[in-house]
Backbone as a ProteinNet text record, in pm:
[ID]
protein_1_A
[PRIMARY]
XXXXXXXXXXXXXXXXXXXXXXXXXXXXXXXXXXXXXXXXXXXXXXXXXXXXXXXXXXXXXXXXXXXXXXXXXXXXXXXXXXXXXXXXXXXXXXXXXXXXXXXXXXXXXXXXXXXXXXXXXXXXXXXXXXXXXXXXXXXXXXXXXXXXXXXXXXXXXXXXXXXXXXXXXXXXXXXXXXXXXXXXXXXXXXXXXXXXXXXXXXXXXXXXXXXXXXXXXXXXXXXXXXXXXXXXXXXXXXXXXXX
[TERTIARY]
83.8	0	87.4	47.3	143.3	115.2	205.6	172.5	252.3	237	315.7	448.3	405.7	494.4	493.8	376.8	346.9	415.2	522.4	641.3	726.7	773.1	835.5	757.8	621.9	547.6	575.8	548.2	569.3	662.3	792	866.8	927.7	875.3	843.6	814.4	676.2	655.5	637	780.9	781.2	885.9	841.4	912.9	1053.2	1009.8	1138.8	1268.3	1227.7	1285.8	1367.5	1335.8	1401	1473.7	1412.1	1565.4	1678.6	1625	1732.1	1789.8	1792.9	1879.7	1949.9	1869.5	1965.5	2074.2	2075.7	2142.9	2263.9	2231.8	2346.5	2434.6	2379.4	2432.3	2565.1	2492.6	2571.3	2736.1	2686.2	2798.7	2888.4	2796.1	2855.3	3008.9	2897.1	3017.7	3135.3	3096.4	3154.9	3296.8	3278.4	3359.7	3439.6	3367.7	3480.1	3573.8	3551.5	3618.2	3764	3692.9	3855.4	3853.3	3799.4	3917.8	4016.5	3935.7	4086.9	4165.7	4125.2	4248.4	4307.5	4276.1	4399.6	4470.8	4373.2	4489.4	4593	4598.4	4654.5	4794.1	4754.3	4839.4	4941.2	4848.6	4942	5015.2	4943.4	5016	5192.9	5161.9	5302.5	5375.4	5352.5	5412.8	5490.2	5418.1	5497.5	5573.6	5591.5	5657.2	5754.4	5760.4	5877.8	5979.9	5905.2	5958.2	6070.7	6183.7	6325.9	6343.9	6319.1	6333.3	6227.1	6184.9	6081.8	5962.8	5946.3	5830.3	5734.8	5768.9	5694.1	5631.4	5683.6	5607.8	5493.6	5520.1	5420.5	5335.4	5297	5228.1	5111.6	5182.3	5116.9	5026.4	5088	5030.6	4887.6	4914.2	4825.1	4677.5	4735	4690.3	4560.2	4601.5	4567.2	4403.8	4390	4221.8	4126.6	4173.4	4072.7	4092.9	4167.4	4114.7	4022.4	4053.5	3940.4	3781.8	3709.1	3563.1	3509.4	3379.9	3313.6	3259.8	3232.5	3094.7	3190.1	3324.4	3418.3	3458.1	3472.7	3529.5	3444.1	3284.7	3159.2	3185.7	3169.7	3182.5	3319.1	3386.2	3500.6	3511.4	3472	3461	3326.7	3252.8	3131.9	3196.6	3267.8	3336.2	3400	3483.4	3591.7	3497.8	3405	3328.1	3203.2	3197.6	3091.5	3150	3036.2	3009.4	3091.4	3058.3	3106.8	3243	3238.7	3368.9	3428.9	3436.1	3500.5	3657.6	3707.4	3886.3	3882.6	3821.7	3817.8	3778.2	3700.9	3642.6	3717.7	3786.8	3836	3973.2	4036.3	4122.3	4107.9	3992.1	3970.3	3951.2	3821.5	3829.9	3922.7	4043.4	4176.4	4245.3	4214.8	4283.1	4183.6	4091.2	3988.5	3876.9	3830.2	3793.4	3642.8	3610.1	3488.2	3439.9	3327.5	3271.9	3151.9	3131.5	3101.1	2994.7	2862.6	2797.9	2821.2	2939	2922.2	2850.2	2792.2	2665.1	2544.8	2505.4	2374.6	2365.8	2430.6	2388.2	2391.7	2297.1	2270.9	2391.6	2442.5	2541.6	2668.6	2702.8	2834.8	2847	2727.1	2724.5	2756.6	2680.3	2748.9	2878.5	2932.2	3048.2	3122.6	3114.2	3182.8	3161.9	3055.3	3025.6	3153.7	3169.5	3235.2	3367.5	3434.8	3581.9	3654.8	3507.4	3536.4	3568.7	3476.4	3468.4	3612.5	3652.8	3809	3945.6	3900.7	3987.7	4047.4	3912.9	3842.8	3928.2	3931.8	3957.5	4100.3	4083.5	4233.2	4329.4	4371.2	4493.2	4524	4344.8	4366.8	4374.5	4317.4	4346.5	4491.4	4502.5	4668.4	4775.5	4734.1	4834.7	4817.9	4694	4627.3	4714.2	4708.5	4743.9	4903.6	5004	5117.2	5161.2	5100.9	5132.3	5128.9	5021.2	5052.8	5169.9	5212.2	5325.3	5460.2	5438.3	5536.1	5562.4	5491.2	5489.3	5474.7	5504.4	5570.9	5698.6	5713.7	5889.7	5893.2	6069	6174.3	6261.8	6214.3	6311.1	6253.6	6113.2	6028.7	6093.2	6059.1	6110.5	6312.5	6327.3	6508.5	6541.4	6412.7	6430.4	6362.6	6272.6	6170.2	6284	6328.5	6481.7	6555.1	6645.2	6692.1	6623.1	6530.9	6469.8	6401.2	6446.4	6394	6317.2	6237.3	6074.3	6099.5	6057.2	6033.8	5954.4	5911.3	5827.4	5680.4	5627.3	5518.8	5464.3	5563.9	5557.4	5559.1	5626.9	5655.8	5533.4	5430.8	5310.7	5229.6	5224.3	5130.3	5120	5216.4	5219.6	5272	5333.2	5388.3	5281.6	5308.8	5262.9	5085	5006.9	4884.1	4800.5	4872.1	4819.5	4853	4951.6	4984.2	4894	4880.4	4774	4647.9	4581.2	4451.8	4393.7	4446.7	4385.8	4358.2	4436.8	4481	4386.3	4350.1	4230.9	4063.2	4054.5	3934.2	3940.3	4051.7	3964.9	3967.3	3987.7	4001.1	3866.9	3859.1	3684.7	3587.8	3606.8	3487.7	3496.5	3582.7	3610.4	3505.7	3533.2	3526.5	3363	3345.9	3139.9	3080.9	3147.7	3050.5	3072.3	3179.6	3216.3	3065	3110.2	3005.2	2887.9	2836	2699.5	2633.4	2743.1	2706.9	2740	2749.9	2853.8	2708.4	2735	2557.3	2688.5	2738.1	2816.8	2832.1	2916	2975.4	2915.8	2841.6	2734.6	2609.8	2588.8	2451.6	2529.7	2608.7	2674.2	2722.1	2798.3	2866.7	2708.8	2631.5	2497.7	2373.4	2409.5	2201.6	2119.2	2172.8	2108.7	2066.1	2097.1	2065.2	2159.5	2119.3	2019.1	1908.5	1820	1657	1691.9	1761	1748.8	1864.4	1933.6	2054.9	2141.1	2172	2265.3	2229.7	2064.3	2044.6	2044	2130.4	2182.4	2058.6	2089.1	2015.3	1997.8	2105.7	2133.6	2039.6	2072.9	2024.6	1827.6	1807.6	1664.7	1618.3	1664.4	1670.9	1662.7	1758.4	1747.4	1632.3	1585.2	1487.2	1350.6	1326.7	1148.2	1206.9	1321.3	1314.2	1287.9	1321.5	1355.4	1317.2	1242.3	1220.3	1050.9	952.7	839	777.7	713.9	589	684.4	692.8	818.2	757	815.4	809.3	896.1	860.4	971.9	960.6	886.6	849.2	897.9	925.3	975	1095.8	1167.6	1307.6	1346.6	1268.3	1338.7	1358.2	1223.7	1232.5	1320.2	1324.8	1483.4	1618.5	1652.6	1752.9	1763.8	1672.3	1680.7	1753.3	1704.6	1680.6	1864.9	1891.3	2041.4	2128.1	2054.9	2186.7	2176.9	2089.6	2063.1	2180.9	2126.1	2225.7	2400.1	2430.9	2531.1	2636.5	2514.6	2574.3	2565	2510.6	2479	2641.9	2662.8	2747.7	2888.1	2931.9	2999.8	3039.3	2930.7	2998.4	3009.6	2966.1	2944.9	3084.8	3143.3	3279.9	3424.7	3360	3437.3	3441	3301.5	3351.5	3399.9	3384.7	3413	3577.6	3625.7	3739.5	3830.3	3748.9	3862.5	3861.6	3748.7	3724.4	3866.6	3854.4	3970.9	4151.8	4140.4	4299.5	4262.1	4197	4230.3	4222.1
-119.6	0	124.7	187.8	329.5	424.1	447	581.2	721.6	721.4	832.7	877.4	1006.6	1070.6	1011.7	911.2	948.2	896.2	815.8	757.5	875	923.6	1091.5	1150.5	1162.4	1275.5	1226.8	1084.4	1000.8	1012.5	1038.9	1044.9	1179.8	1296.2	1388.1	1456.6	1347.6	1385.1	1272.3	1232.7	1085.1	1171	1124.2	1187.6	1089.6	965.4	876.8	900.5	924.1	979.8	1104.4	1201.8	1319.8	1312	1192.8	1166	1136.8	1009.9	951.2	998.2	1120.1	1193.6	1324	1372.5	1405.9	1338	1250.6	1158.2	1172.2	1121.3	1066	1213.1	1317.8	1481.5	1486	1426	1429.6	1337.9	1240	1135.3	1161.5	1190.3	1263.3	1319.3	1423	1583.1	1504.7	1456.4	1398.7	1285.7	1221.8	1125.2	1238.6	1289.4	1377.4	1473.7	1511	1620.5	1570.3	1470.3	1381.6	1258.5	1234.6	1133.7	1241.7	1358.4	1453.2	1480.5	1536.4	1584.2	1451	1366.6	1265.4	1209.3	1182.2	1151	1216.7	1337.4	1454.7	1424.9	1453.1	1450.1	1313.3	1211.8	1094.9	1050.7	1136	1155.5	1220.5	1322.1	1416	1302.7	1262.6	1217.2	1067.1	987.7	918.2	986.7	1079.5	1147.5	1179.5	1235.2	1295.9	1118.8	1018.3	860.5	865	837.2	828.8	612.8	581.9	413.9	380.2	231.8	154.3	226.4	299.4	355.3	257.5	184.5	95.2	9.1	-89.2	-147.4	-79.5	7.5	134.7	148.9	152.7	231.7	80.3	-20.5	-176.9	-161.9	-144.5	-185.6	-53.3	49.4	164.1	152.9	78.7	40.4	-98.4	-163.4	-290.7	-327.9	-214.1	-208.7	-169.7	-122.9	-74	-232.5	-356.3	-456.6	-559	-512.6	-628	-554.4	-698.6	-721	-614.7	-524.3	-403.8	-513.3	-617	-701.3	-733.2	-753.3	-811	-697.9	-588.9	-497.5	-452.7	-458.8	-409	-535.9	-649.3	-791.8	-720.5	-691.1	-704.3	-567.1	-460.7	-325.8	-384.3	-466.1	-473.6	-550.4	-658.3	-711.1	-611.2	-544.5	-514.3	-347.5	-284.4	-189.6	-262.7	-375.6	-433.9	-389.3	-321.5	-269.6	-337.1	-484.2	-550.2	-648.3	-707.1	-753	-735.1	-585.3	-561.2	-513.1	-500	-457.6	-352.9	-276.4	-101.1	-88.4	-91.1	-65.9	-169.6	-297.8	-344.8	-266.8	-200.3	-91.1	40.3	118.9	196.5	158.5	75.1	18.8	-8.8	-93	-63	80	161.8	329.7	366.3	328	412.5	512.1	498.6	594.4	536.5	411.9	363.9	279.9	241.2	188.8	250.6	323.6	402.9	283.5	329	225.8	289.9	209.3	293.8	266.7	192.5	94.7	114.8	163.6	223.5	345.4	419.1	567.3	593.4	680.9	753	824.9	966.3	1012.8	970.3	886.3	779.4	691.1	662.1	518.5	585.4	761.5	806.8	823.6	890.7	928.1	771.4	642.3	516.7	487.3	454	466.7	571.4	658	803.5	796.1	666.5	704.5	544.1	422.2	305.3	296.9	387.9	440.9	477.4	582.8	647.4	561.6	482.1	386.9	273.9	234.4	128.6	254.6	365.4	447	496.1	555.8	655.3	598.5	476.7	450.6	465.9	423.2	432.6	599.5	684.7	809.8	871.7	826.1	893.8	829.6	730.6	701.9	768.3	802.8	905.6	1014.3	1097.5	1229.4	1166.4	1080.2	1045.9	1072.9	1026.5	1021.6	1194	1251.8	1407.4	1489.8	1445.8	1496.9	1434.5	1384.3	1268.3	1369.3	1415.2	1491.6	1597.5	1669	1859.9	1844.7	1921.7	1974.5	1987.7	1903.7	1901.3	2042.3	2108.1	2231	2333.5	2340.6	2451.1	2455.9	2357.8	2337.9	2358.3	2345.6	2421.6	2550.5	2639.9	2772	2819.1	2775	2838.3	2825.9	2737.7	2677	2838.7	2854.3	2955.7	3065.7	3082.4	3212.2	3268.7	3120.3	3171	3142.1	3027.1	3005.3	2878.9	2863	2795.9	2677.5	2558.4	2439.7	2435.6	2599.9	2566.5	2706.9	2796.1	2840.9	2781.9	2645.8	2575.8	2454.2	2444.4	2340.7	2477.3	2590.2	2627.9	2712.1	2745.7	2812.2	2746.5	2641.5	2534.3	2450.1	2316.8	2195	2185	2248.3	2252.3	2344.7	2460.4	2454.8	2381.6	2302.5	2209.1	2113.4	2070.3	1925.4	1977.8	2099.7	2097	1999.4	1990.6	1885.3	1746.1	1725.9	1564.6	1580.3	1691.4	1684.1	1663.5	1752.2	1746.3	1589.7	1476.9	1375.7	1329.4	1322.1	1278.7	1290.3	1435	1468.4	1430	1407.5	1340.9	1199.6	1092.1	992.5	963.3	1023	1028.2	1051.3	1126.8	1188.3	1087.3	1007.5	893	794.5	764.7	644.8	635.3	824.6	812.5	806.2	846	799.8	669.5	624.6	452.6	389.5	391.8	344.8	290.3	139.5	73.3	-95.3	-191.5	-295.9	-306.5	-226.5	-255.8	-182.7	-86.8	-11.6	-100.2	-158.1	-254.9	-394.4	-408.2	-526.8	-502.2	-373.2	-289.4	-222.6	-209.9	-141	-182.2	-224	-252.6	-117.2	8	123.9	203.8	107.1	167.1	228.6	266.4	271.6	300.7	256	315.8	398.5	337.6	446.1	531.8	550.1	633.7	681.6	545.6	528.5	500.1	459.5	451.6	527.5	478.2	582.2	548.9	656	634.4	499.2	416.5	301.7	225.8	203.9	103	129.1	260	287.7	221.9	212.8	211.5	16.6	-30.9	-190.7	-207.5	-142.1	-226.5	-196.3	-97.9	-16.2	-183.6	-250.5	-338.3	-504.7	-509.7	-635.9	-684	-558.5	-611.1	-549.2	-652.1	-588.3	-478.9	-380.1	-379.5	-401	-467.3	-411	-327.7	-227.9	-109.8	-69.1	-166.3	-159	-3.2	45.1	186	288.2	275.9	391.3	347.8	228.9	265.7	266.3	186.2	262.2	468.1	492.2	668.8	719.2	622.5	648.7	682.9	547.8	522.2	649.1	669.3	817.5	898.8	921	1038.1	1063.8	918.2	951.4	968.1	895.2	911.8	1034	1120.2	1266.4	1368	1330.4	1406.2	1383.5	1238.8	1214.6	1267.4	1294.1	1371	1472.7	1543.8	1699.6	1779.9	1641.1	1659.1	1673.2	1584.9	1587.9	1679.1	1697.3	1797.4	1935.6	1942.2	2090.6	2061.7	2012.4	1942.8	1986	1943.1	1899.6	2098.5	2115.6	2260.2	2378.2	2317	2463.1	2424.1	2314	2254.3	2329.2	2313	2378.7	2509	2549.5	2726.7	2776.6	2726.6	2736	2745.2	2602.8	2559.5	2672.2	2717.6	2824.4	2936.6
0	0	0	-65.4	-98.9	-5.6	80.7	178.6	158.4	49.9	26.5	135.5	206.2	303.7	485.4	526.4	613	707.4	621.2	734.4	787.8	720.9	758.5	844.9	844.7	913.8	1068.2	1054.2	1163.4	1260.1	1150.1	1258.1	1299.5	1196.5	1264.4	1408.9	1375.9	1545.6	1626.3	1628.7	1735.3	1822	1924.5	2047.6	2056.5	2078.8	2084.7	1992.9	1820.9	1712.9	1763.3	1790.2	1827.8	1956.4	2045.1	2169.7	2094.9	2007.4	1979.8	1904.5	1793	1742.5	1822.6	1958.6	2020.1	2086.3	2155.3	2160.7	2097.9	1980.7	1833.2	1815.5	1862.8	1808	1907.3	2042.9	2129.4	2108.6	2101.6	2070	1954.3	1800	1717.5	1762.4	1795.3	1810.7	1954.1	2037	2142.3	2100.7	1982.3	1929.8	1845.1	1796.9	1669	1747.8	1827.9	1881	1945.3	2041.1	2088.6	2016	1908.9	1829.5	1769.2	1692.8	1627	1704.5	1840.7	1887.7	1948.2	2009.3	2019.6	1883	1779	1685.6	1682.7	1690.9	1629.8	1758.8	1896.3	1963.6	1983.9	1916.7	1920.6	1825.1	1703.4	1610.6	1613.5	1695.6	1710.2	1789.2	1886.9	1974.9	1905	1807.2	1732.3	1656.2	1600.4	1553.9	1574.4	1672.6	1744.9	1779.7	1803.4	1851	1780.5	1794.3	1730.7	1718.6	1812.5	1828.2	1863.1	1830	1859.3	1761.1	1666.1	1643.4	1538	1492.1	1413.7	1546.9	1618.7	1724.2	1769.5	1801	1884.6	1817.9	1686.4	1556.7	1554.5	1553.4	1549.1	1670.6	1841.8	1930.3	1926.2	1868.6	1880.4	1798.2	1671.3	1577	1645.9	1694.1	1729	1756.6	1841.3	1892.2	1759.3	1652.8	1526.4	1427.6	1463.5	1386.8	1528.5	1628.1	1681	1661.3	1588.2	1625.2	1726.9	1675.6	1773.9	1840.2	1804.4	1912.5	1991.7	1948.1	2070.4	2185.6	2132.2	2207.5	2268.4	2264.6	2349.4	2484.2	2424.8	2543.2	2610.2	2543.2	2664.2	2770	2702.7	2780.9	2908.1	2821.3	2969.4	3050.2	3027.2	3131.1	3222.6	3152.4	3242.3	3376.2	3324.4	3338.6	3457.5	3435.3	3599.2	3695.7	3727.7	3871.1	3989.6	3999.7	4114.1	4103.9	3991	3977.8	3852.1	3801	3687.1	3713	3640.9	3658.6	3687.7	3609	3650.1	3749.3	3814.2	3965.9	4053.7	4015.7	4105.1	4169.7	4082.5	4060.8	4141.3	4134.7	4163.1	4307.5	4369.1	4490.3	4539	4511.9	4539.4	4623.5	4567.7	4573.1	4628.3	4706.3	4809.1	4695.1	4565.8	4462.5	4481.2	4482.4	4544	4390.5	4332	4239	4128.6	4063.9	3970.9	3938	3911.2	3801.1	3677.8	3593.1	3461	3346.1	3373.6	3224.3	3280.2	3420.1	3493.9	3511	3501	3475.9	3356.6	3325.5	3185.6	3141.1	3205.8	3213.3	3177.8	3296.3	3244.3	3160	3059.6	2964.3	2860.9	2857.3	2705.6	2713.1	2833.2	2830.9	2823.8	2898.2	2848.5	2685.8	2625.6	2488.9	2398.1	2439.5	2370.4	2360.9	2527.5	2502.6	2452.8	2452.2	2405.2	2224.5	2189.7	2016.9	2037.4	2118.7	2068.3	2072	2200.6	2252.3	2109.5	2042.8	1880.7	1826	1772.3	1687.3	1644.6	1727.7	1731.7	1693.8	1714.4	1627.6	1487.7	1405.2	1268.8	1237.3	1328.3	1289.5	1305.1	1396.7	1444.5	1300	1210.7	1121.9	1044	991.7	903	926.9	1044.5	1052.1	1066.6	1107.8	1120.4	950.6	821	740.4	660.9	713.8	668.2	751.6	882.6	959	878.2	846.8	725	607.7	571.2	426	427.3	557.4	563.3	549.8	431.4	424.4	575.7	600.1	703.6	699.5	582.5	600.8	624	608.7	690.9	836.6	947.9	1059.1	1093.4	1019.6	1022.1	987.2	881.9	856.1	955.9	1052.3	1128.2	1246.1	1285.8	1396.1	1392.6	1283.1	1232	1262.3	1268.4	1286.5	1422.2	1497.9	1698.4	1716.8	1651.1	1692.6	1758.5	1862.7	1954.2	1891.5	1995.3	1968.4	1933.3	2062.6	2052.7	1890.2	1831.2	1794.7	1607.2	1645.3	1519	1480.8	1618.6	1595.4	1540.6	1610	1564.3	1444.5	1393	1269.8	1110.6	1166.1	1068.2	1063	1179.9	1145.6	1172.1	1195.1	1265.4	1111.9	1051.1	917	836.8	802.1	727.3	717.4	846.6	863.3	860.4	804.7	796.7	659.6	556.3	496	523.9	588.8	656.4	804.8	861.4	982.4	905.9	821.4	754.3	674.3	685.5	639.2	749.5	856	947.3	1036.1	1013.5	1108.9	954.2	856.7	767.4	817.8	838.9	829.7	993.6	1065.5	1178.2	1219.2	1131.1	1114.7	1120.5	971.2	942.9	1036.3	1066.3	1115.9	1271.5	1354.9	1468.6	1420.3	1321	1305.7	1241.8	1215.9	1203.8	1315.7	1435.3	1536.8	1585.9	1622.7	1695.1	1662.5	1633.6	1670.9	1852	1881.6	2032.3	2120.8	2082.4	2176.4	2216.4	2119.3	2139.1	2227.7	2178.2	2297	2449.3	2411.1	2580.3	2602.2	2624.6	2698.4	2627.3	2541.9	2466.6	2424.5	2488.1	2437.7	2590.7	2681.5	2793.8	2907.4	3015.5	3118.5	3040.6	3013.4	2968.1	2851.3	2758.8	2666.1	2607.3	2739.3	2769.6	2656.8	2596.9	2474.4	2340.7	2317.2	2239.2	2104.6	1983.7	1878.9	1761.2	1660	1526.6	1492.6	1436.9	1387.4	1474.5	1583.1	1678.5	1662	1673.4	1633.6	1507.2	1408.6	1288.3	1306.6	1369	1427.1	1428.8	1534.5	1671	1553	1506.8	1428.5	1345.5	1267.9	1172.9	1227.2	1316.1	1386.3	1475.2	1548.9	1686.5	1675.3	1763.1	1799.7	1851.9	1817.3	1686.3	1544.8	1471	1368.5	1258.4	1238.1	1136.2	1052.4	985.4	830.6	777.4	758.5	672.9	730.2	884.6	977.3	947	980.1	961	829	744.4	600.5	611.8	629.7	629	742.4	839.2	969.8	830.2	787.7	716.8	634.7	521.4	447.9	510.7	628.3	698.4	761.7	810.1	810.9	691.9	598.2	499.7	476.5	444.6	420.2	518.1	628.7	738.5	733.1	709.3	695.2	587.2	496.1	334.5	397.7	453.7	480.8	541.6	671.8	751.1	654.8	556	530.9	432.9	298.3	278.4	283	414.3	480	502.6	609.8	621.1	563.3	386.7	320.5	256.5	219.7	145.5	268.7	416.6	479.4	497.4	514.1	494.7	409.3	251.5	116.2	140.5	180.3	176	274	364.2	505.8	447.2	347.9	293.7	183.1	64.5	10.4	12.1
[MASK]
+++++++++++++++++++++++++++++++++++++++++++++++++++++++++++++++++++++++++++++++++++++++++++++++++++++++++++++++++++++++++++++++++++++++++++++++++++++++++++++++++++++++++++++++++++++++++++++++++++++++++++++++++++++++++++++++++++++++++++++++++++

């Protein structure tokens, strides 16, 4: 039966719909912000590595080929309340036991730094490879001329790498707004909701009871739309910036 628009209207005015894309805005912007800047900083910091730097680059690297379903199972392990490592740790040092998969609060913020934890390595090679490909003699005429370290990130190497950040925060857009693998395994979407992202909405309207194929197809639209939006807003305020 042809319903024209009224899956859209629907979710228009679905209340649940508009949590859960606040939500996702949150995490979004929350993942992009410190995956760039840690790439960036771990980027330098291999950089600067004189020995051992290939090992390092592997072990950094390492967490972006394991399995998200694996890395959700294993963050919930280690994140229980009562006999998880982290709190066994912390209890240790008198810090006490955090519910961090039962509060709302703390599940986005766990969600936010498990993504970076999965992430950042593949970004930091990304941006390792544009720190790779600034003339070495910018930094010896700038030497020559009295500029200091922090005077040589910020006027040298920090415009240099703006092309190499802008793929980095595109790469990074999409990646958070597809992100529902290890979130749905490390929390299910909860405390009540807590964590629940686009994708995972987009799941449950398909799969799970009442099922509503038509809503999450017009869900699905609705991100890819945004996701294009995001990016190449991204991408042209990006070039506008480098030219």
């Amino acid at each position: 039966r042809y319903v024209g628009t009224e899956n859209y209207a629907e979710i228009v005015s679905s209340e649940e719909f508009w949590r859960v894309a606040r939500l996702t805005v949150v995490f979004v912007i929350g993942t992009v912000v410190l995956t760039t800047v840690a790439a960036t900083a771990l980027a330098l910091l291999l950089n600067a590595q004189r020995r051992g730097r290939g090992p390092l680059r592997a072990a950094y690297f390492v967490p972006f080929l394991v399995s998200p379903v694996v890395v959700g199972l294993i963050w919930n392990l280690a994140l229980e309340r009562q006999n998880g490592l982290v709190n066994t740790v912390l209890q240790a040092v008198g810090l006490g036991a955090p519910g961090w998969l039962l509060d709302g609060g703390l599940a986005m913020g766990v969600i936010i730094v498990v993504g970076l934890w999965t992430q950042v390595g593949f970004y930091a090679l990304i941006v390792l490879a544009g720190l790779q490909g600034i003339d070495r003699g910018l930094y010896e005429a700038a030497r020559i001329d009295g500029a200091g370290t922090w005077q040589q990130l910020r006027l040298i190497t920090l415009p240099l790498l703006r092309p190499t950040t802008l793929v980095v925060v595109i790469l990074a857009t999409i990646h958070a707004f597809q992100a529902f693998d290890y979130i749905y395994t490390l929390t299910g979407g909860g405390p009540l909701g807590a964590t629940t992202l686009i994708v995972q909405f987009i799941y449950e309207s398909s799969f799970e009871s009442p099922i509503r194929y038509g809503l999450a197809s017009a869900a699905g639209v609705v991100l890819f739309v945004v996701v294009f939006g995001v990016t190449a807003l991204n991408y042209l305020v990006g070039r506008r910036r480098e030219a």
